[in-house]
C-alpha atoms as a PDB file:
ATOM      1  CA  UNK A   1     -21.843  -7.201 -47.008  1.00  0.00           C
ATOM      2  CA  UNK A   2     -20.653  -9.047 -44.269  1.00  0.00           C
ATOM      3  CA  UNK A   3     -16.922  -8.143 -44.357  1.00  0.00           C
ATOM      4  CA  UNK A   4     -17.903  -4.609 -45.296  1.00  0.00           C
ATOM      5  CA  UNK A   5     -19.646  -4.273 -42.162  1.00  0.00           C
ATOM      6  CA  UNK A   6     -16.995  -6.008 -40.048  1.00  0.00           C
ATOM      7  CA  UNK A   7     -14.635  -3.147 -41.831  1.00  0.00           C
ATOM      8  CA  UNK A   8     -16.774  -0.049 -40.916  1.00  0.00           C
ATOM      9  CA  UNK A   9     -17.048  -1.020 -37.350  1.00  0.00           C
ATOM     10  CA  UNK A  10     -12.996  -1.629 -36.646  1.00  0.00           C
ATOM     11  CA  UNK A  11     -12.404   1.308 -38.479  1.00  0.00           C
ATOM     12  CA  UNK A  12     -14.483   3.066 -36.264  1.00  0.00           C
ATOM     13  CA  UNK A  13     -12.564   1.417 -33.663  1.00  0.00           C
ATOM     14  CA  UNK A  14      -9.406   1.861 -34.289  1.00  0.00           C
ATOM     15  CA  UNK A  15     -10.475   6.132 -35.022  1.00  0.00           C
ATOM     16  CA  UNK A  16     -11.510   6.395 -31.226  1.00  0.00           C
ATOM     17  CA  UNK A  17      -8.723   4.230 -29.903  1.00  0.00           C
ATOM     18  CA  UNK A  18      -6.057   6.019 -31.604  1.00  0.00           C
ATOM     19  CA  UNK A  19      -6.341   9.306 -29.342  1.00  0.00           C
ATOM     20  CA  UNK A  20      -7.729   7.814 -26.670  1.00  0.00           C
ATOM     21  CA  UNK A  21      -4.061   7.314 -24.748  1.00  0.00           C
ATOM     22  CA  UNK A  22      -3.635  10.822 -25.086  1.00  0.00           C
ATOM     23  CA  UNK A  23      -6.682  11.877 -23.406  1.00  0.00           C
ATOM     24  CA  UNK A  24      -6.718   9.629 -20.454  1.00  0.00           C
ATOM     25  CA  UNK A  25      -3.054  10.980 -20.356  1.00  0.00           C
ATOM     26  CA  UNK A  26      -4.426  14.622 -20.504  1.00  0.00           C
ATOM     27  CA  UNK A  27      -6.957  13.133 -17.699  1.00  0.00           C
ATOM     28  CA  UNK A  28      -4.269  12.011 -14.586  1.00  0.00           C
ATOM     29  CA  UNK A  29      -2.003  15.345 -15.220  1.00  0.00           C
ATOM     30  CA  UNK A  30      -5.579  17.330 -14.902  1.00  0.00           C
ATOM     31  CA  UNK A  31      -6.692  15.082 -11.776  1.00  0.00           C
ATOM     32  CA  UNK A  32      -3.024  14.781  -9.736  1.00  0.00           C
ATOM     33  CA  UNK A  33      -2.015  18.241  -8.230  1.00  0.00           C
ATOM     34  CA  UNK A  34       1.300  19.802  -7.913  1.00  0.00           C
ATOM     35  CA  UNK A  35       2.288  18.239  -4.138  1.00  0.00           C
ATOM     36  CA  UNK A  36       0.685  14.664  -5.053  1.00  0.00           C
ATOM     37  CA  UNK A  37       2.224  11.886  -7.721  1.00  0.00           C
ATOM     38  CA  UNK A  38       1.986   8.344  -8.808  1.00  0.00           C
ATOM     39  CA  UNK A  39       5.074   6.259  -9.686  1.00  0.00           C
ATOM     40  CA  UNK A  40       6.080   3.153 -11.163  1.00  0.00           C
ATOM     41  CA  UNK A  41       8.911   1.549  -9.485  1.00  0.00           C
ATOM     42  CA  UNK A  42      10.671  -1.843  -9.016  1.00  0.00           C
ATOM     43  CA  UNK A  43      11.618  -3.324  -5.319  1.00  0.00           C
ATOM     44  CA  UNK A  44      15.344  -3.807  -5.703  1.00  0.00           C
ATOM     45  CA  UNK A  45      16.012  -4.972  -1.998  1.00  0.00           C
ATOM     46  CA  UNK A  46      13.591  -6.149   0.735  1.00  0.00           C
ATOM     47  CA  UNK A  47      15.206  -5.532   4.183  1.00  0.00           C
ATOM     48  CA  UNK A  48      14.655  -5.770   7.815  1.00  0.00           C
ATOM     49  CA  UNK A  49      11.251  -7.076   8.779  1.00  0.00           C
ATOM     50  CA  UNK A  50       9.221  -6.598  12.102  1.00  0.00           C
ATOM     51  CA  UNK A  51       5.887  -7.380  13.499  1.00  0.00           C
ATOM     52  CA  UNK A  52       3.692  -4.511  14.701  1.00  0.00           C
ATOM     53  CA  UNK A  53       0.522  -3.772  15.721  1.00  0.00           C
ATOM     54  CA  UNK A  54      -1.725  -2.226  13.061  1.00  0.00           C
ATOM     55  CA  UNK A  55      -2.751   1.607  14.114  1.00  0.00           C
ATOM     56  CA  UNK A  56      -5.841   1.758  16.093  1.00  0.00           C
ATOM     57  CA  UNK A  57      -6.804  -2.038  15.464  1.00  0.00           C
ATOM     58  CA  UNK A  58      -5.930  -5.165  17.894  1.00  0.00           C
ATOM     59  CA  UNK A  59      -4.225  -6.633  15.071  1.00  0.00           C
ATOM     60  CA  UNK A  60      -0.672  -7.234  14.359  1.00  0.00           C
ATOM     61  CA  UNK A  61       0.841  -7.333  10.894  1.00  0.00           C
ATOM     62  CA  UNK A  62       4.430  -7.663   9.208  1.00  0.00           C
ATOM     63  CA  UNK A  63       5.922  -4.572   8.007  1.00  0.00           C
ATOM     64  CA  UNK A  64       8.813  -4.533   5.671  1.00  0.00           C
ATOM     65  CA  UNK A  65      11.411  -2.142   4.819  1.00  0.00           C
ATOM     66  CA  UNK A  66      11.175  -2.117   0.806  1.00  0.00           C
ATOM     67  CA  UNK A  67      14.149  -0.860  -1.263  1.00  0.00           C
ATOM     68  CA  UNK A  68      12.473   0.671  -4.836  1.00  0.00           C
ATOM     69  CA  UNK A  69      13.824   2.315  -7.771  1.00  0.00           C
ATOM     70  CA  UNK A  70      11.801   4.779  -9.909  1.00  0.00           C
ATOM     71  CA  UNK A  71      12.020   3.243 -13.499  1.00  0.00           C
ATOM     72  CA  UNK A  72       9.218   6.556 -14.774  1.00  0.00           C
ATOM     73  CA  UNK A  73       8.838  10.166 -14.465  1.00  0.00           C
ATOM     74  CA  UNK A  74      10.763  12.667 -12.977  1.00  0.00           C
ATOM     75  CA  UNK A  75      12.336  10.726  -9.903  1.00  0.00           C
ATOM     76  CA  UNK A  76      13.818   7.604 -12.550  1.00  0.00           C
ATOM     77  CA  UNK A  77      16.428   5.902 -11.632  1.00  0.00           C
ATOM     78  CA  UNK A  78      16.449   7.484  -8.259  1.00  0.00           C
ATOM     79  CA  UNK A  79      15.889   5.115  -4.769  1.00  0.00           C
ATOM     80  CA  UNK A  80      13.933   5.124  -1.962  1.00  0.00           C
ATOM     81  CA  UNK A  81      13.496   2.819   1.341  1.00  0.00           C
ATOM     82  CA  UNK A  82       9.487   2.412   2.598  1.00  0.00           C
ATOM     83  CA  UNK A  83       8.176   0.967   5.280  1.00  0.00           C
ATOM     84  CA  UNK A  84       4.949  -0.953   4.090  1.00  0.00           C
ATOM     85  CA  UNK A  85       2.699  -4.093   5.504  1.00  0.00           C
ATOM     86  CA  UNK A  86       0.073  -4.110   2.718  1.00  0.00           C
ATOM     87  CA  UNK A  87       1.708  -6.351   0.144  1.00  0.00           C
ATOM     88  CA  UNK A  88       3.651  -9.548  -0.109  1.00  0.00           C
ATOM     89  CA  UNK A  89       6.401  -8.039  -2.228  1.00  0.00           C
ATOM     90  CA  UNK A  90       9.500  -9.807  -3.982  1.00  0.00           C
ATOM     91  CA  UNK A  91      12.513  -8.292  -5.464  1.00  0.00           C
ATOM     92  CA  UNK A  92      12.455  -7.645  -8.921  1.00  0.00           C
ATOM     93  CA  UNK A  93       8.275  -6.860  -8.317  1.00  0.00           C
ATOM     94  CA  UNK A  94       7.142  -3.793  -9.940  1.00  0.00           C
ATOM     95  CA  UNK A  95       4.523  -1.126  -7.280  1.00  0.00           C
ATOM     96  CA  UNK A  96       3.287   1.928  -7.787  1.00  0.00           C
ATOM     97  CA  UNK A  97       4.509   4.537  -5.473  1.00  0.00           C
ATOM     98  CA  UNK A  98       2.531   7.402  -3.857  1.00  0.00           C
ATOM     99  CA  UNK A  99       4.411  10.382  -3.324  1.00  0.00           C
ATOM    100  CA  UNK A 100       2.920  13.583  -1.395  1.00  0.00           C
ATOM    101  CA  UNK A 101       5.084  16.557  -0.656  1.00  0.00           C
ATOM    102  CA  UNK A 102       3.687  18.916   2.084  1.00  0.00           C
ATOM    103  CA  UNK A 103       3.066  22.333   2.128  1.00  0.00           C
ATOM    104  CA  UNK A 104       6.538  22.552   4.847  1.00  0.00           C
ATOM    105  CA  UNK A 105       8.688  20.959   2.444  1.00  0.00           C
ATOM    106  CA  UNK A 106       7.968  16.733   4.218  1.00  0.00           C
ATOM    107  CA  UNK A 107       8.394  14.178   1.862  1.00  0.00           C
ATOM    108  CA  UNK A 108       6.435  11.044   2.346  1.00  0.00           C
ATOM    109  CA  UNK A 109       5.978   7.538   0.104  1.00  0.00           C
ATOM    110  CA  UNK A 110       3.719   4.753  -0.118  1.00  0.00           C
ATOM    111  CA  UNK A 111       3.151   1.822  -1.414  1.00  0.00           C
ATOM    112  CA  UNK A 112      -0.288   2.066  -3.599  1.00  0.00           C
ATOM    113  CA  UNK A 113      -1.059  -0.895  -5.264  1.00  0.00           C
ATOM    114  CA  UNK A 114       1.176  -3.644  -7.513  1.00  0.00           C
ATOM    115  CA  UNK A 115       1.862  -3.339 -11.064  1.00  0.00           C
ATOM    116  CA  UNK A 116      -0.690  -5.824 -12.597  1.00  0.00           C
ATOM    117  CA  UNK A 117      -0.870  -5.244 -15.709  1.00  0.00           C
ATOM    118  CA  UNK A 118       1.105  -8.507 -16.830  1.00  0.00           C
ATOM    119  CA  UNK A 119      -1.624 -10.571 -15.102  1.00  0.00           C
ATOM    120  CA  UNK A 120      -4.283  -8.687 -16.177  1.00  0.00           C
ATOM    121  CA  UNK A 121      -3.176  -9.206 -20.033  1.00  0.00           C
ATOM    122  CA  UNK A 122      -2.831 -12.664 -19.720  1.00  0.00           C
ATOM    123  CA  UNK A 123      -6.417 -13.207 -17.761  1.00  0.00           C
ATOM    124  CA  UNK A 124      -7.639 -10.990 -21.262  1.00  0.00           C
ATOM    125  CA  UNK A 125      -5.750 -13.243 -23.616  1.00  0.00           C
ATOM    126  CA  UNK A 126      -7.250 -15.958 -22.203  1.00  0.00           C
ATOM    127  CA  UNK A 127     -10.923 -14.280 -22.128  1.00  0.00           C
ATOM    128  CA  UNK A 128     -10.847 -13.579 -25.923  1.00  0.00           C
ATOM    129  CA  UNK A 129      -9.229 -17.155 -26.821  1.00  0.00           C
ATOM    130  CA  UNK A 130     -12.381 -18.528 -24.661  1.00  0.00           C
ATOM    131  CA  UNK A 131     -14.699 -16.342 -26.794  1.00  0.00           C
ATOM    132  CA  UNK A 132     -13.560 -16.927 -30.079  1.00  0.00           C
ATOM    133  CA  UNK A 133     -13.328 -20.903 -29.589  1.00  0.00           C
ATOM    134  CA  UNK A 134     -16.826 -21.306 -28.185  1.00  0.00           C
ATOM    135  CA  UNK A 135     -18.251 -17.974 -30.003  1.00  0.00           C
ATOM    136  CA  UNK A 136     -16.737 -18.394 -33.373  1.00  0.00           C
ATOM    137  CA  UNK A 137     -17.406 -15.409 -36.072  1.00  0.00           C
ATOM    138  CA  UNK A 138     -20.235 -14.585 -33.464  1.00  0.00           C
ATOM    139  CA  UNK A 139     -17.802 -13.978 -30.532  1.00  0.00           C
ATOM    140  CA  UNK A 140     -15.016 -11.730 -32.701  1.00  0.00           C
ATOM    141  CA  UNK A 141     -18.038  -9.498 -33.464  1.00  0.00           C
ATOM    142  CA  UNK A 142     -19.064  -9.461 -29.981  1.00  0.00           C
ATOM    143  CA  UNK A 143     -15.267  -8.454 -29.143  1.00  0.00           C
ATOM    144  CA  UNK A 144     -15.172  -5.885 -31.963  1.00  0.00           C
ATOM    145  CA  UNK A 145     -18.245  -4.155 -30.800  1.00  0.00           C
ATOM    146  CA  UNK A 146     -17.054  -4.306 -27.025  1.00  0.00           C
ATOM    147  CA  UNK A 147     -13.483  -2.744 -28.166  1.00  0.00           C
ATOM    148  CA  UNK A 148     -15.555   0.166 -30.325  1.00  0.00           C
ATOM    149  CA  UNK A 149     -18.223   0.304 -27.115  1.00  0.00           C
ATOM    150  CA  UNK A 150     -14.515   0.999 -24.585  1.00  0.00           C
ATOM    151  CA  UNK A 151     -13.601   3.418 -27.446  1.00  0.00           C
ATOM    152  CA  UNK A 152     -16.864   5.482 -26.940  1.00  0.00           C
ATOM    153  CA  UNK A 153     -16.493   5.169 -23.412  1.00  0.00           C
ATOM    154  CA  UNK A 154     -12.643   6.501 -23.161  1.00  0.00           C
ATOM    155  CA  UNK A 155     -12.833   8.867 -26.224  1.00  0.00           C
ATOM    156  CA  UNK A 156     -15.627  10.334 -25.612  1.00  0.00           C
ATOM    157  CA  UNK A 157     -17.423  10.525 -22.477  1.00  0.00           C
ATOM    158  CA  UNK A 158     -14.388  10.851 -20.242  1.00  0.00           C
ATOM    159  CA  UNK A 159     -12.964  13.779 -22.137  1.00  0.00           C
ATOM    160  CA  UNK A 160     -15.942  15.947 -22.192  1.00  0.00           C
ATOM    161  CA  UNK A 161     -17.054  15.159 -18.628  1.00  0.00           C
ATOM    162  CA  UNK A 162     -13.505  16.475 -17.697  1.00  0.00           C
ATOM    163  CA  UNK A 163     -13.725  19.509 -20.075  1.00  0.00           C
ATOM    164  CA  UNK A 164     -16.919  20.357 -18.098  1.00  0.00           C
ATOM    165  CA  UNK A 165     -19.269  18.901 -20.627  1.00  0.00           C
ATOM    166  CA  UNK A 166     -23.247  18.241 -19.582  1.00  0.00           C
ATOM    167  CA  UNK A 167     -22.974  15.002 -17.876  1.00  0.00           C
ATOM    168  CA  UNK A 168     -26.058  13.207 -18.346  1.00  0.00           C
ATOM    169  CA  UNK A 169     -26.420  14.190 -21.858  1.00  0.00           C
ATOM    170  CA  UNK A 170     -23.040  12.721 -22.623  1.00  0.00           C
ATOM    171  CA  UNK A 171     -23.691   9.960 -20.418  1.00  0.00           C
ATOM    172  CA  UNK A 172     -27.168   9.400 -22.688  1.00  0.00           C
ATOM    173  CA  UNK A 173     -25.783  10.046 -26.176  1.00  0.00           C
ATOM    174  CA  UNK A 174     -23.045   7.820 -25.352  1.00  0.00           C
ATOM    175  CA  UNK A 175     -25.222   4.773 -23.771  1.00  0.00           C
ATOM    176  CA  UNK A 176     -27.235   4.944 -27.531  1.00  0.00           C
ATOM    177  CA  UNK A 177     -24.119   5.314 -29.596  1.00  0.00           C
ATOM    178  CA  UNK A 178     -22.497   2.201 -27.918  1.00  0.00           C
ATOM    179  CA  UNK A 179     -25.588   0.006 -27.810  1.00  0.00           C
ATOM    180  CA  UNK A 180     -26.105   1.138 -31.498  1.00  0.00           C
ATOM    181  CA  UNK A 181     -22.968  -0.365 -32.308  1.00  0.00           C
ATOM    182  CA  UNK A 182     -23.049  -3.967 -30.122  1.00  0.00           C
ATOM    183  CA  UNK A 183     -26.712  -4.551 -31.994  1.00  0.00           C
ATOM    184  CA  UNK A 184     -25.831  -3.577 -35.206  1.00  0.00           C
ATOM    185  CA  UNK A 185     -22.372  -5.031 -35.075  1.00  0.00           C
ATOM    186  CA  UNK A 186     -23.377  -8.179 -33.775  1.00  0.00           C
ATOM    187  CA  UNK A 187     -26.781  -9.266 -34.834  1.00  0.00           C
ATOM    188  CA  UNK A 188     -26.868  -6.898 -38.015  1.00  0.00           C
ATOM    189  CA  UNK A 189     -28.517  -4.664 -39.593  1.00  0.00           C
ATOM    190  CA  UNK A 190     -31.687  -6.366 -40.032  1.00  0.00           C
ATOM    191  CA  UNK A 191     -35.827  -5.357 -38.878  1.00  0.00           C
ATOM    192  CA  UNK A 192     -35.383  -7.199 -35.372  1.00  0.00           C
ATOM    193  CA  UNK A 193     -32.255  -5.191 -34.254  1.00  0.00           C
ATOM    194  CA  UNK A 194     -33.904  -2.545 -35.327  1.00  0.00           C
ATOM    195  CA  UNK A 195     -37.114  -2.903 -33.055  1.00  0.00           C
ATOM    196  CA  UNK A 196     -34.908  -4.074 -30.475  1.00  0.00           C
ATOM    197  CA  UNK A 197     -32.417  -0.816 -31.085  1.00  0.00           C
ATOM    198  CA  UNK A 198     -35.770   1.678 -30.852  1.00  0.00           C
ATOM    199  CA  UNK A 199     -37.059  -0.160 -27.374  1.00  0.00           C
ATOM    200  CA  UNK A 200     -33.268  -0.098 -25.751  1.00  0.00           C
ATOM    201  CA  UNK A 201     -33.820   4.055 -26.884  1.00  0.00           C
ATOM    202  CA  UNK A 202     -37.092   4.157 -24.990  1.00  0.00           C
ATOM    203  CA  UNK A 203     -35.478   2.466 -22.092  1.00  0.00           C
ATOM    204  CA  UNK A 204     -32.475   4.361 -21.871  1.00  0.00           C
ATOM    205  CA  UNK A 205     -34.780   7.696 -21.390  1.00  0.00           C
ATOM    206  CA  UNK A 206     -37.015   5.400 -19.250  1.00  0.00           C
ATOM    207  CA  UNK A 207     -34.273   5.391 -17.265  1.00  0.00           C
ATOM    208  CA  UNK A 208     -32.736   8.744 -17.045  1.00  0.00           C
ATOM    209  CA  UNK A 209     -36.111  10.156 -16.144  1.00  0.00           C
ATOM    210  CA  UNK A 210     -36.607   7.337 -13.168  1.00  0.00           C
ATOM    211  CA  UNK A 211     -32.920   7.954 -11.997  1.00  0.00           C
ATOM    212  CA  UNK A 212     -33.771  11.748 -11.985  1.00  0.00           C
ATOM    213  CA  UNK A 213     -36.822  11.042  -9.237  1.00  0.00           C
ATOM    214  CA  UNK A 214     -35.025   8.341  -7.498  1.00  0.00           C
ATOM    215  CA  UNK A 215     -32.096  10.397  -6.937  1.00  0.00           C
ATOM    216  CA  UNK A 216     -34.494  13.846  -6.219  1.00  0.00           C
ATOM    217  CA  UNK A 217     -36.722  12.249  -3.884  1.00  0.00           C
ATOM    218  CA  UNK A 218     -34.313  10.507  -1.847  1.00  0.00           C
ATOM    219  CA  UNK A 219     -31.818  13.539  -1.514  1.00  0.00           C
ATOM    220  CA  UNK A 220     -29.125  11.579  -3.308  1.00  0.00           C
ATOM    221  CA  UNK A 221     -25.616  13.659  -3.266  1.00  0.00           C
ATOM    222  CA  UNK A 222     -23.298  11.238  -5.703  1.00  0.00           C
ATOM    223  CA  UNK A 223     -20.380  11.668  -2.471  1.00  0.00           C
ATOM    224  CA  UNK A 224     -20.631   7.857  -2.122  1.00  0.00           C
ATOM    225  CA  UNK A 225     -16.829   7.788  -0.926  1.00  0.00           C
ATOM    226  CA  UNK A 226     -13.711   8.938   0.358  1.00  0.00           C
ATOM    227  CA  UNK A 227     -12.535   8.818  -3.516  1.00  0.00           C
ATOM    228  CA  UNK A 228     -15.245  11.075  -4.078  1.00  0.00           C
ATOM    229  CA  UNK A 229     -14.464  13.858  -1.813  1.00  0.00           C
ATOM    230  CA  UNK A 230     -10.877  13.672  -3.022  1.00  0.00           C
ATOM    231  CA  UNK A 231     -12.369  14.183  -6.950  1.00  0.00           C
ATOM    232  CA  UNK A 232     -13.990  16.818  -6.299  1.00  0.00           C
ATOM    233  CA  UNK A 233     -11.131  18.815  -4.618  1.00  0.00           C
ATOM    234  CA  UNK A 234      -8.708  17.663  -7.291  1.00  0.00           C
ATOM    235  CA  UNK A 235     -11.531  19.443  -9.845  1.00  0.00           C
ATOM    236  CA  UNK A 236     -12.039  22.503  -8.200  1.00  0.00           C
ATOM    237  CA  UNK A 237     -15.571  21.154  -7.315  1.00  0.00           C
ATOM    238  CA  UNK A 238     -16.054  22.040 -11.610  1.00  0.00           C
ATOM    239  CA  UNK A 239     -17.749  18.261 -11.217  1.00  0.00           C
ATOM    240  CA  UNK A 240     -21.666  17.516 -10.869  1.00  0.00           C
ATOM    241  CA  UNK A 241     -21.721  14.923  -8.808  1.00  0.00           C
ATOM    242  CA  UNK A 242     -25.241  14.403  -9.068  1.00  0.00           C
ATOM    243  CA  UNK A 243     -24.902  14.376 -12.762  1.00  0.00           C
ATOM    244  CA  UNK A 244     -22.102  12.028 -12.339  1.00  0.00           C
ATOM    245  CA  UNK A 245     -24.279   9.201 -10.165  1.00  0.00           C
ATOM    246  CA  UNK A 246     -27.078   9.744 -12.752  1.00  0.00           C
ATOM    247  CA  UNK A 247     -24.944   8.869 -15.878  1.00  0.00           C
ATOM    248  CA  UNK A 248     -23.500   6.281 -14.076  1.00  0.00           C
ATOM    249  CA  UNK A 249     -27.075   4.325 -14.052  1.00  0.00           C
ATOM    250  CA  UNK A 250     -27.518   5.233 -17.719  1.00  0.00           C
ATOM    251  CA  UNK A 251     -24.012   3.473 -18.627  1.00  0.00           C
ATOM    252  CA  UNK A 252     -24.443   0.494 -16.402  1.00  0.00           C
ATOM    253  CA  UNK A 253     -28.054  -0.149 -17.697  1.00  0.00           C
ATOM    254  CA  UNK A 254     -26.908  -0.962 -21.222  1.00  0.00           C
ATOM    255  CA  UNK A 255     -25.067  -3.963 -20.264  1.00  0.00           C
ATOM    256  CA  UNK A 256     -28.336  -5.232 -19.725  1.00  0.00           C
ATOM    257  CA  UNK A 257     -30.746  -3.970 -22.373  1.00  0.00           C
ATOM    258  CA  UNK A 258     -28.709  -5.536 -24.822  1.00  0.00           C
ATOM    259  CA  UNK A 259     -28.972  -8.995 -24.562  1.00  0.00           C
ATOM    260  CA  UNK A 260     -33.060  -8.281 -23.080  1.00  0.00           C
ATOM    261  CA  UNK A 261     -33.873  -6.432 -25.830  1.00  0.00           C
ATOM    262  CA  UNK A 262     -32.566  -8.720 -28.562  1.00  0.00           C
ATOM    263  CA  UNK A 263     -34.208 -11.317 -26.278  1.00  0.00           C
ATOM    264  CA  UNK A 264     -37.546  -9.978 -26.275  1.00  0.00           C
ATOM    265  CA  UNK A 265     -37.846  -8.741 -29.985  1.00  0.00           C
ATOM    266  CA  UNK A 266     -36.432 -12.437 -31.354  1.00  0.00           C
ATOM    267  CA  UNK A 267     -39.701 -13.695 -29.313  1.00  0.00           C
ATOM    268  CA  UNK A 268     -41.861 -11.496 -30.457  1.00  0.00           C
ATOM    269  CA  UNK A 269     -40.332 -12.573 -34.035  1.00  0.00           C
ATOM    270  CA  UNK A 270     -40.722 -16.104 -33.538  1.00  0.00           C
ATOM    271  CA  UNK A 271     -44.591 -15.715 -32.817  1.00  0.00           C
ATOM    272  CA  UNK A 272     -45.227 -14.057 -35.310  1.00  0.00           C
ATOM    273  CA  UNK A 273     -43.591 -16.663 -37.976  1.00  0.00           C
ATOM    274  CA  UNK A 274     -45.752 -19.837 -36.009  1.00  0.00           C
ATOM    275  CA  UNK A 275     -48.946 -17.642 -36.106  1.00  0.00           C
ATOM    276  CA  UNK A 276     -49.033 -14.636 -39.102  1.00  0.00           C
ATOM    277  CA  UNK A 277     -52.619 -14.286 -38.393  1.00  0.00           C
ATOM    278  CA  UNK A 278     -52.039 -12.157 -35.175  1.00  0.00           C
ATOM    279  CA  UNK A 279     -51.910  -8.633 -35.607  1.00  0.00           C
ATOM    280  CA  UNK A 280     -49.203  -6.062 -34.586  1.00  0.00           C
ATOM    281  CA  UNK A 281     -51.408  -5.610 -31.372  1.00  0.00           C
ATOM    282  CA  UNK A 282     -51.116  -9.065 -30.249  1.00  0.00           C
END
């Protein structure tokens, strides 16, 4: 029963993960416009180096003349010098490259951020090593349900919120489907995930309905950033934003009804086996 139920859930898994690359792919051509592009390139040369003051602060900084090659899309294997004080670079280091082409034909590059995705899967190797020595059988369930719960998250919510899909019902119907599958994955299907299950439901619309009157009375907009302002224009404003701060709460409040609910229902349990002679009441 065990393995059968270990099987269901990765198959699950692996059925939501398979498309998922496409959509988030689908996702960044949707979001980037025409004059405005992310690249991945690699600092062949780092040349002359000067210290400046930084624009409209008292501070002074080091700015660096970076050499890069595009090793992606449609500028690869072209190179381009860029003037940039944000990172400690090396040659051979891999950056992402902003480019933005005006509406007068200027061309302009940035640096954006580092590649880090070498560090970041060797941080995650050494997260799931940690769980599975300490967590055992417990911990690879906890990992399967987490993969399945990021499956949900990119393969379905993302998608329809970008296809103009209601956003708090998505948000919702998502929040239940991934907390039905940590419980059930990880503590099984027995009576107190079940109880526990049915209260994290009650919560969950607890919660939409509070983060509706939060957000009403206190004339909440969801524009909580520059990022935000720069969404919406890249969406033709086709985004509730609103909507978007609302499902927000409902995703981020299951990380936390989990582990409560489990909590509270394995108490409630426990009572009941030292003393059967309380009722359901008590």
């Amino acid at each position: 029963m065990q393995k059968l139920r270990v099987t269901f859930f990765l198959a699950i898994g692996l059925l939501f993960f398979s498309s998922s690359s496409f959509a988030l792919a689908q996702t960044t051509t949707q979001v980037l416009s025409d004059t405005e592009k992310t690249y991945l390139a690699k600092v062949i040369a780092l040349e002359s180096s000067t210290v400046k003051d930084v624009p409209n602060t008292t501070t002074q900084a080091v700015y660096k003349v970076v050499t890069v090659k595009f090793i992606n899309g449609d500028k690869i294997g072209t190179e381009t010098s860029i003037t940039d004080a944000g990172f400690p670079l090396e040659v051979g280091d891999k950056v992402y490259v902003r480019y933005i082409k005006t509406s007068d034909g200027a061309e302009y590059y940035s640096i954006q951020e580092p590649y880090r995705l070498p560090q970041l899967l060797l941080l995650l190797g050494i997260f799931v090593v940690v769980v599975l020595v300490f967590g055992g059988k417990q911990g690879f369930l906890a990992l399967l349900a987490l993969f399945i719960s990021f499956g949900v998250i990119f393969k379905l919510l993302f998608p329809q919120i970008l296809h103009g899909g209601n956003i708090v019902y998505i948000a919702t119907i998502g929040a239940l489907l991934s907390l039905f599958v940590v419980m059930y994955l990880t503590h099984g299907f027995t009576r107190l995930t079940t109880s526990a299950y049915l209260g994290c439901v009650v919560s969950v619309i607890a919660t939409l309905l509070f983060a509706e009157y939060a957000i009403t009375i206190t004339s909440l907009t969801g524009f909580s950033s520059e990022e935000s302002v720069y969404l919406n224009i890249a969406t033709q404003g086709n985004l509730d934003f609103i909507a978007l701060l609302i499902g927000g709460m409902i995703i981020g409040v299951i990380g936390v009804l989990d582990d409560v609910a489990i909590t509270q229902a394995s108490v409630v349990n426990e009572l009941h086996q030292a003393n059967k002679n309380l009722t359901k009441l008590e």
